[in-house]
Amino acid sequence: MDNKYFNSKSVELKRSQINPASYNPRTISDEGKKALKRSIKLYGVVGGIVVNQATGYTIVGGHQKVAVLDELNKYDKSTHENDYTLRVELINVDEKTEKQLNITLNNPNVGGNWDFDALARIVPDIDWKDAGLTDADLNMIGVDYLLQTEEESSIADALSDMMASVTEQKEAEKAAKRLERAEKVAHMKEVKQQVKE
């Protein structure tokens, strides 16, 4: 590509060829890791894993994705058992530039901001958990996270209809039992009255 703003090339490398950056300042919570794993299972790896050839094939961006892929592929770092192929964006920069890029790639100050109104309009059309959103995210943007998809609504309606007929049947059975009891009580009173006479 002849564009000076694209300084990487997409290549395939074996997992055993790349190494995490020992200085990587990023961590991920268990909840975040579960969401990332779910996303990778649903959509595959979308977005780059950046590796710097100049410093020994060091991961610059994508540590969490690689960690999840290691789990999914049952990769053993010590024996390289279950080695697998990754598509990465390969760069060739000095260590200082690599570290700066590591921070820049994950820096929220460099990314965009959510338009919460636009996001709130999208949420009813998607499975928000598959998009990596949490209950707290939905509360923050002011969306009722109990929203249902059309399919969920139709299932809920069908269940309500079924439960309504079951409830009606139970109420009818209760009424019949009350009537039967009332008849027995009336009969017993009648018998007692006859015995007294």
PDB file of C-alpha atoms in Angstrom:
ATOM      1  CA  MET A   1       0.000   0.000   0.000  1.00  0.00           C
ATOM      2  CA  ASP A   2       1.356   3.412  -0.890  1.00  0.00           C
ATOM      3  CA  ASN A   3      -0.060   5.379   2.018  1.00  0.00           C
ATOM      4  CA  LYS A   4       2.428   6.758   4.541  1.00  0.00           C
ATOM      5  CA  TYR A   5      -0.134   6.451   7.336  1.00  0.00           C
ATOM      6  CA  PHE A   6      -0.266   2.662   7.120  1.00  0.00           C
ATOM      7  CA  ASN A   7       2.968   1.445   8.678  1.00  0.00           C
ATOM      8  CA  SER A   8       2.162  -2.181   9.387  1.00  0.00           C
ATOM      9  CA  LYS A   9       1.660  -5.234   7.264  1.00  0.00           C
ATOM     10  CA  SER A  10      -0.717  -8.108   7.923  1.00  0.00           C
ATOM     11  CA  VAL A  11       1.147 -11.383   8.332  1.00  0.00           C
ATOM     12  CA  GLU A  12       0.529 -14.782   9.856  1.00  0.00           C
ATOM     13  CA  LEU A  13       2.785 -15.921  12.678  1.00  0.00           C
ATOM     14  CA  LYS A  14       2.761 -18.933  14.951  1.00  0.00           C
ATOM     15  CA  ARG A  15       1.827 -18.199  18.548  1.00  0.00           C
ATOM     16  CA  SER A  16       5.208 -19.539  19.668  1.00  0.00           C
ATOM     17  CA  GLN A  17       6.930 -16.775  17.658  1.00  0.00           C
ATOM     18  CA  ILE A  18       5.413 -13.866  19.570  1.00  0.00           C
ATOM     19  CA  ASN A  19       5.999 -12.689  23.135  1.00  0.00           C
ATOM     20  CA  PRO A  20       3.953 -10.521  25.475  1.00  0.00           C
ATOM     21  CA  ALA A  21       5.503  -7.185  26.420  1.00  0.00           C
ATOM     22  CA  SER A  22       6.970  -7.567  29.906  1.00  0.00           C
ATOM     23  CA  TYR A  23       6.091  -3.930  30.627  1.00  0.00           C
ATOM     24  CA  ASN A  24       2.471  -4.113  29.420  1.00  0.00           C
ATOM     25  CA  PRO A  25       0.478  -1.886  31.816  1.00  0.00           C
ATOM     26  CA  ARG A  26      -2.921  -3.266  30.805  1.00  0.00           C
ATOM     27  CA  THR A  27      -4.924  -5.781  32.837  1.00  0.00           C
ATOM     28  CA  ILE A  28      -8.385  -7.219  32.410  1.00  0.00           C
ATOM     29  CA  SER A  29     -11.007  -8.171  34.987  1.00  0.00           C
ATOM     30  CA  ASP A  30     -12.534 -11.640  35.041  1.00  0.00           C
ATOM     31  CA  GLU A  31     -15.809 -10.132  33.812  1.00  0.00           C
ATOM     32  CA  GLY A  32     -13.994  -8.322  30.999  1.00  0.00           C
ATOM     33  CA  LYS A  33     -12.151 -11.486  30.008  1.00  0.00           C
ATOM     34  CA  LYS A  34     -15.419 -13.435  29.878  1.00  0.00           C
ATOM     35  CA  ALA A  35     -16.941 -10.736  27.662  1.00  0.00           C
ATOM     36  CA  LEU A  36     -13.886 -10.750  25.378  1.00  0.00           C
ATOM     37  CA  LYS A  37     -13.970 -14.550  25.144  1.00  0.00           C
ATOM     38  CA  ARG A  38     -17.662 -14.424  24.300  1.00  0.00           C
ATOM     39  CA  SER A  39     -16.978 -11.806  21.624  1.00  0.00           C
ATOM     40  CA  ILE A  40     -14.180 -13.858  20.060  1.00  0.00           C
ATOM     41  CA  LYS A  41     -16.379 -16.958  20.044  1.00  0.00           C
ATOM     42  CA  LEU A  42     -19.212 -15.011  18.390  1.00  0.00           C
ATOM     43  CA  TYR A  43     -17.311 -12.847  15.918  1.00  0.00           C
ATOM     44  CA  GLY A  44     -13.750 -14.142  15.778  1.00  0.00           C
ATOM     45  CA  VAL A  45     -10.801 -11.820  16.248  1.00  0.00           C
ATOM     46  CA  VAL A  46     -11.846  -8.491  14.780  1.00  0.00           C
ATOM     47  CA  GLY A  47      -9.278  -5.732  15.048  1.00  0.00           C
ATOM     48  CA  GLY A  48      -5.576  -6.065  15.074  1.00  0.00           C
ATOM     49  CA  ILE A  49      -3.037  -7.747  17.226  1.00  0.00           C
ATOM     50  CA  VAL A  50       0.060  -5.575  16.809  1.00  0.00           C
ATOM     51  CA  VAL A  51       3.522  -7.168  16.996  1.00  0.00           C
ATOM     52  CA  ASN A  52       6.915  -5.436  16.798  1.00  0.00           C
ATOM     53  CA  GLN A  53       9.490  -7.402  14.830  1.00  0.00           C
ATOM     54  CA  ALA A  54      12.392  -5.141  15.880  1.00  0.00           C
ATOM     55  CA  THR A  55      12.195  -6.146  19.565  1.00  0.00           C
ATOM     56  CA  GLY A  56      11.834  -9.886  19.036  1.00  0.00           C
ATOM     57  CA  TYR A  57       8.205 -10.141  17.933  1.00  0.00           C
ATOM     58  CA  THR A  58       6.841  -8.389  21.015  1.00  0.00           C
ATOM     59  CA  ILE A  59       3.089  -7.917  21.346  1.00  0.00           C
ATOM     60  CA  VAL A  60       2.391  -4.181  21.336  1.00  0.00           C
ATOM     61  CA  GLY A  61      -1.406  -4.326  21.283  1.00  0.00           C
ATOM     62  CA  GLY A  62      -3.759  -7.254  21.765  1.00  0.00           C
ATOM     63  CA  HIS A  63      -2.381  -8.950  24.873  1.00  0.00           C
ATOM     64  CA  GLN A  64      -5.862  -9.757  26.193  1.00  0.00           C
ATOM     65  CA  LYS A  65      -6.987 -11.176  22.834  1.00  0.00           C
ATOM     66  CA  VAL A  66      -3.906 -13.393  22.698  1.00  0.00           C
ATOM     67  CA  ALA A  67      -4.515 -14.569  26.289  1.00  0.00           C
ATOM     68  CA  VAL A  68      -8.097 -15.549  25.393  1.00  0.00           C
ATOM     69  CA  LEU A  69      -6.937 -17.249  22.183  1.00  0.00           C
ATOM     70  CA  ASP A  70      -4.373 -19.188  24.243  1.00  0.00           C
ATOM     71  CA  GLU A  71      -7.206 -20.466  26.447  1.00  0.00           C
ATOM     72  CA  LEU A  72      -9.454 -21.310  23.512  1.00  0.00           C
ATOM     73  CA  ASN A  73      -6.645 -23.120  21.690  1.00  0.00           C
ATOM     74  CA  LYS A  74      -5.350 -24.738  24.918  1.00  0.00           C
ATOM     75  CA  TYR A  75      -1.911 -23.341  24.127  1.00  0.00           C
ATOM     76  CA  ASP A  76       0.880 -24.269  26.559  1.00  0.00           C
ATOM     77  CA  LYS A  77       3.411 -21.426  26.732  1.00  0.00           C
ATOM     78  CA  SER A  78       6.167 -23.587  28.191  1.00  0.00           C
ATOM     79  CA  THR A  79       5.974 -26.498  25.726  1.00  0.00           C
ATOM     80  CA  HIS A  80       4.330 -24.684  22.787  1.00  0.00           C
ATOM     81  CA  GLU A  81       1.844 -27.552  22.649  1.00  0.00           C
ATOM     82  CA  ASN A  82      -1.228 -26.656  20.564  1.00  0.00           C
ATOM     83  CA  ASP A  83       0.695 -23.909  18.751  1.00  0.00           C
ATOM     84  CA  TYR A  84      -1.636 -21.998  16.468  1.00  0.00           C
ATOM     85  CA  THR A  85      -1.476 -19.372  13.741  1.00  0.00           C
ATOM     86  CA  LEU A  86      -2.439 -15.739  14.318  1.00  0.00           C
ATOM     87  CA  ARG A  87      -2.915 -12.911  11.869  1.00  0.00           C
ATOM     88  CA  VAL A  88      -1.099  -9.860  13.210  1.00  0.00           C
ATOM     89  CA  GLU A  89      -0.195  -6.351  12.178  1.00  0.00           C
ATOM     90  CA  LEU A  90       3.604  -6.443  12.054  1.00  0.00           C
ATOM     91  CA  ILE A  91       5.546  -3.244  12.724  1.00  0.00           C
ATOM     92  CA  ASN A  92       9.266  -2.520  12.921  1.00  0.00           C
ATOM     93  CA  VAL A  93       9.977   0.261  15.439  1.00  0.00           C
ATOM     94  CA  ASP A  94      12.439   0.960  18.265  1.00  0.00           C
ATOM     95  CA  GLU A  95      11.571   0.069  21.870  1.00  0.00           C
ATOM     96  CA  LYS A  96      10.647   3.626  22.913  1.00  0.00           C
ATOM     97  CA  THR A  97       8.194   3.948  20.015  1.00  0.00           C
ATOM     98  CA  GLU A  98       6.840   0.475  20.810  1.00  0.00           C
ATOM     99  CA  LYS A  99       6.106   1.474  24.428  1.00  0.00           C
ATOM    100  CA  GLN A 100       4.462   4.728  23.357  1.00  0.00           C
ATOM    101  CA  LEU A 101       2.340   2.829  20.852  1.00  0.00           C
ATOM    102  CA  ASN A 102       1.402   0.248  23.496  1.00  0.00           C
ATOM    103  CA  ILE A 103      -0.079   3.044  25.594  1.00  0.00           C
ATOM    104  CA  THR A 104      -1.630   4.919  22.668  1.00  0.00           C
ATOM    105  CA  LEU A 105      -3.463   1.848  21.339  1.00  0.00           C
ATOM    106  CA  ASN A 106      -5.403   1.492  24.596  1.00  0.00           C
ATOM    107  CA  ASN A 107      -5.599   5.087  25.766  1.00  0.00           C
ATOM    108  CA  PRO A 108      -9.218   6.243  26.182  1.00  0.00           C
ATOM    109  CA  ASN A 109      -8.061   9.845  25.681  1.00  0.00           C
ATOM    110  CA  VAL A 110      -7.087   8.958  22.106  1.00  0.00           C
ATOM    111  CA  GLY A 111     -10.361   7.182  21.265  1.00  0.00           C
ATOM    112  CA  GLY A 112     -13.833   8.503  20.683  1.00  0.00           C
ATOM    113  CA  ASN A 113     -16.583   9.037  23.226  1.00  0.00           C
ATOM    114  CA  TRP A 114     -19.997   7.449  23.377  1.00  0.00           C
ATOM    115  CA  ASP A 115     -22.972   9.407  22.133  1.00  0.00           C
ATOM    116  CA  PHE A 116     -25.298   8.005  24.806  1.00  0.00           C
ATOM    117  CA  ASP A 117     -28.475   9.048  22.982  1.00  0.00           C
ATOM    118  CA  ALA A 118     -27.361   7.219  19.818  1.00  0.00           C
ATOM    119  CA  LEU A 119     -26.258   4.229  21.888  1.00  0.00           C
ATOM    120  CA  ALA A 120     -29.600   4.134  23.715  1.00  0.00           C
ATOM    121  CA  ARG A 121     -31.385   3.971  20.338  1.00  0.00           C
ATOM    122  CA  ILE A 122     -29.227   1.025  19.187  1.00  0.00           C
ATOM    123  CA  VAL A 123     -29.479  -1.127  22.334  1.00  0.00           C
ATOM    124  CA  PRO A 124     -33.056  -2.381  21.753  1.00  0.00           C
ATOM    125  CA  ASP A 125     -31.959  -3.772  18.363  1.00  0.00           C
ATOM    126  CA  ILE A 126     -29.071  -5.869  19.688  1.00  0.00           C
ATOM    127  CA  ASP A 127     -28.197  -8.457  22.299  1.00  0.00           C
ATOM    128  CA  TRP A 128     -26.402  -6.018  24.590  1.00  0.00           C
ATOM    129  CA  LYS A 129     -24.460  -8.750  26.392  1.00  0.00           C
ATOM    130  CA  ASP A 130     -23.026  -9.939  23.062  1.00  0.00           C
ATOM    131  CA  ALA A 131     -21.861  -6.364  22.513  1.00  0.00           C
ATOM    132  CA  GLY A 132     -19.951  -6.503  25.803  1.00  0.00           C
ATOM    133  CA  LEU A 133     -22.236  -4.120  27.690  1.00  0.00           C
ATOM    134  CA  THR A 134     -23.052  -4.630  31.351  1.00  0.00           C
ATOM    135  CA  ASP A 135     -26.046  -3.731  33.504  1.00  0.00           C
ATOM    136  CA  ALA A 136     -24.010  -0.789  34.811  1.00  0.00           C
ATOM    137  CA  ASP A 137     -23.368   0.423  31.238  1.00  0.00           C
ATOM    138  CA  LEU A 138     -27.078   0.329  30.476  1.00  0.00           C
ATOM    139  CA  ASN A 139     -27.927   2.168  33.670  1.00  0.00           C
ATOM    140  CA  MET A 140     -25.323   4.803  32.810  1.00  0.00           C
ATOM    141  CA  ILE A 141     -26.815   5.440  29.366  1.00  0.00           C
ATOM    142  CA  GLY A 142     -30.349   5.359  30.720  1.00  0.00           C
ATOM    143  CA  VAL A 143     -31.599   2.225  28.997  1.00  0.00           C
ATOM    144  CA  ASP A 144     -33.994  -0.217  30.612  1.00  0.00           C
ATOM    145  CA  TYR A 145     -31.955  -3.400  30.367  1.00  0.00           C
ATOM    146  CA  LEU A 146     -35.078  -5.467  30.775  1.00  0.00           C
ATOM    147  CA  LEU A 147     -35.927  -4.626  27.175  1.00  0.00           C
ATOM    148  CA  GLN A 148     -36.945  -7.665  25.203  1.00  0.00           C
ATOM    149  CA  THR A 149     -36.367  -8.544  21.587  1.00  0.00           C
ATOM    150  CA  GLU A 150     -39.455  -9.284  19.475  1.00  0.00           C
ATOM    151  CA  GLU A 151     -38.770 -13.008  19.800  1.00  0.00           C
ATOM    152  CA  GLU A 152     -38.398 -12.729  23.580  1.00  0.00           C
ATOM    153  CA  SER A 153     -41.604 -10.688  23.745  1.00  0.00           C
ATOM    154  CA  SER A 154     -43.562 -13.248  21.723  1.00  0.00           C
ATOM    155  CA  ILE A 155     -42.219 -16.078  23.909  1.00  0.00           C
ATOM    156  CA  ALA A 156     -43.115 -14.098  27.045  1.00  0.00           C
ATOM    157  CA  ASP A 157     -46.619 -13.456  25.659  1.00  0.00           C
ATOM    158  CA  ALA A 158     -47.085 -17.151  24.817  1.00  0.00           C
ATOM    159  CA  LEU A 159     -45.951 -18.122  28.319  1.00  0.00           C
ATOM    160  CA  SER A 160     -48.350 -15.577  29.827  1.00  0.00           C
ATOM    161  CA  ASP A 161     -51.216 -17.025  27.774  1.00  0.00           C
ATOM    162  CA  MET A 162     -50.314 -20.552  28.869  1.00  0.00           C
ATOM    163  CA  MET A 163     -50.008 -19.472  32.486  1.00  0.00           C
ATOM    164  CA  ALA A 164     -53.344 -17.637  32.282  1.00  0.00           C
ATOM    165  CA  SER A 165     -55.165 -20.828  31.291  1.00  0.00           C
ATOM    166  CA  VAL A 166     -53.346 -22.775  34.024  1.00  0.00           C
ATOM    167  CA  THR A 167     -54.242 -20.066  36.542  1.00  0.00           C
ATOM    168  CA  GLU A 168     -57.886 -20.110  35.406  1.00  0.00           C
ATOM    169  CA  GLN A 169     -57.957 -23.892  35.751  1.00  0.00           C
ATOM    170  CA  LYS A 170     -56.473 -23.730  39.269  1.00  0.00           C
ATOM    171  CA  GLU A 171     -58.989 -21.053  40.290  1.00  0.00           C
ATOM    172  CA  ALA A 172     -61.838 -23.198  38.925  1.00  0.00           C
ATOM    173  CA  GLU A 173     -60.529 -26.200  40.893  1.00  0.00           C
ATOM    174  CA  LYS A 174     -60.324 -24.097  44.079  1.00  0.00           C
ATOM    175  CA  ALA A 175     -63.877 -22.823  43.550  1.00  0.00           C
ATOM    176  CA  ALA A 176     -65.118 -26.392  43.001  1.00  0.00           C
ATOM    177  CA  LYS A 177     -63.408 -27.548  46.219  1.00  0.00           C
ATOM    178  CA  ARG A 178     -64.910 -24.632  48.169  1.00  0.00           C
ATOM    179  CA  LEU A 179     -68.350 -25.479  46.796  1.00  0.00           C
ATOM    180  CA  GLU A 180     -67.867 -29.171  47.635  1.00  0.00           C
ATOM    181  CA  ARG A 181     -66.797 -28.261  51.190  1.00  0.00           C
ATOM    182  CA  ALA A 182     -69.750 -25.912  51.576  1.00  0.00           C
ATOM    183  CA  GLU A 183     -72.116 -28.657  50.381  1.00  0.00           C
ATOM    184  CA  LYS A 184     -70.570 -31.158  52.844  1.00  0.00           C
ATOM    185  CA  VAL A 185     -70.875 -28.665  55.706  1.00  0.00           C
ATOM    186  CA  ALA A 186     -74.497 -27.970  54.776  1.00  0.00           C
ATOM    187  CA  HIS A 187     -75.193 -31.713  54.552  1.00  0.00           C
ATOM    188  CA  MET A 188     -73.561 -32.314  57.968  1.00  0.00           C
ATOM    189  CA  LYS A 189     -75.645 -29.517  59.518  1.00  0.00           C
ATOM    190  CA  GLU A 190     -78.744 -31.031  57.987  1.00  0.00           C
ATOM    191  CA  VAL A 191     -77.882 -34.477  59.369  1.00  0.00           C
ATOM    192  CA  LYS A 192     -77.170 -33.015  62.825  1.00  0.00           C
ATOM    193  CA  GLN A 193     -80.476 -31.184  62.727  1.00  0.00           C
ATOM    194  CA  GLN A 194     -82.317 -34.379  61.776  1.00  0.00           C
ATOM    195  CA  VAL A 195     -80.590 -36.296  64.571  1.00  0.00           C
ATOM    196  CA  LYS A 196     -81.642 -33.660  67.113  1.00  0.00           C
ATOM    197  CA  GLU A 197     -85.254 -33.877  66.016  1.00  0.00           C
TER     198      GLU A 197
END
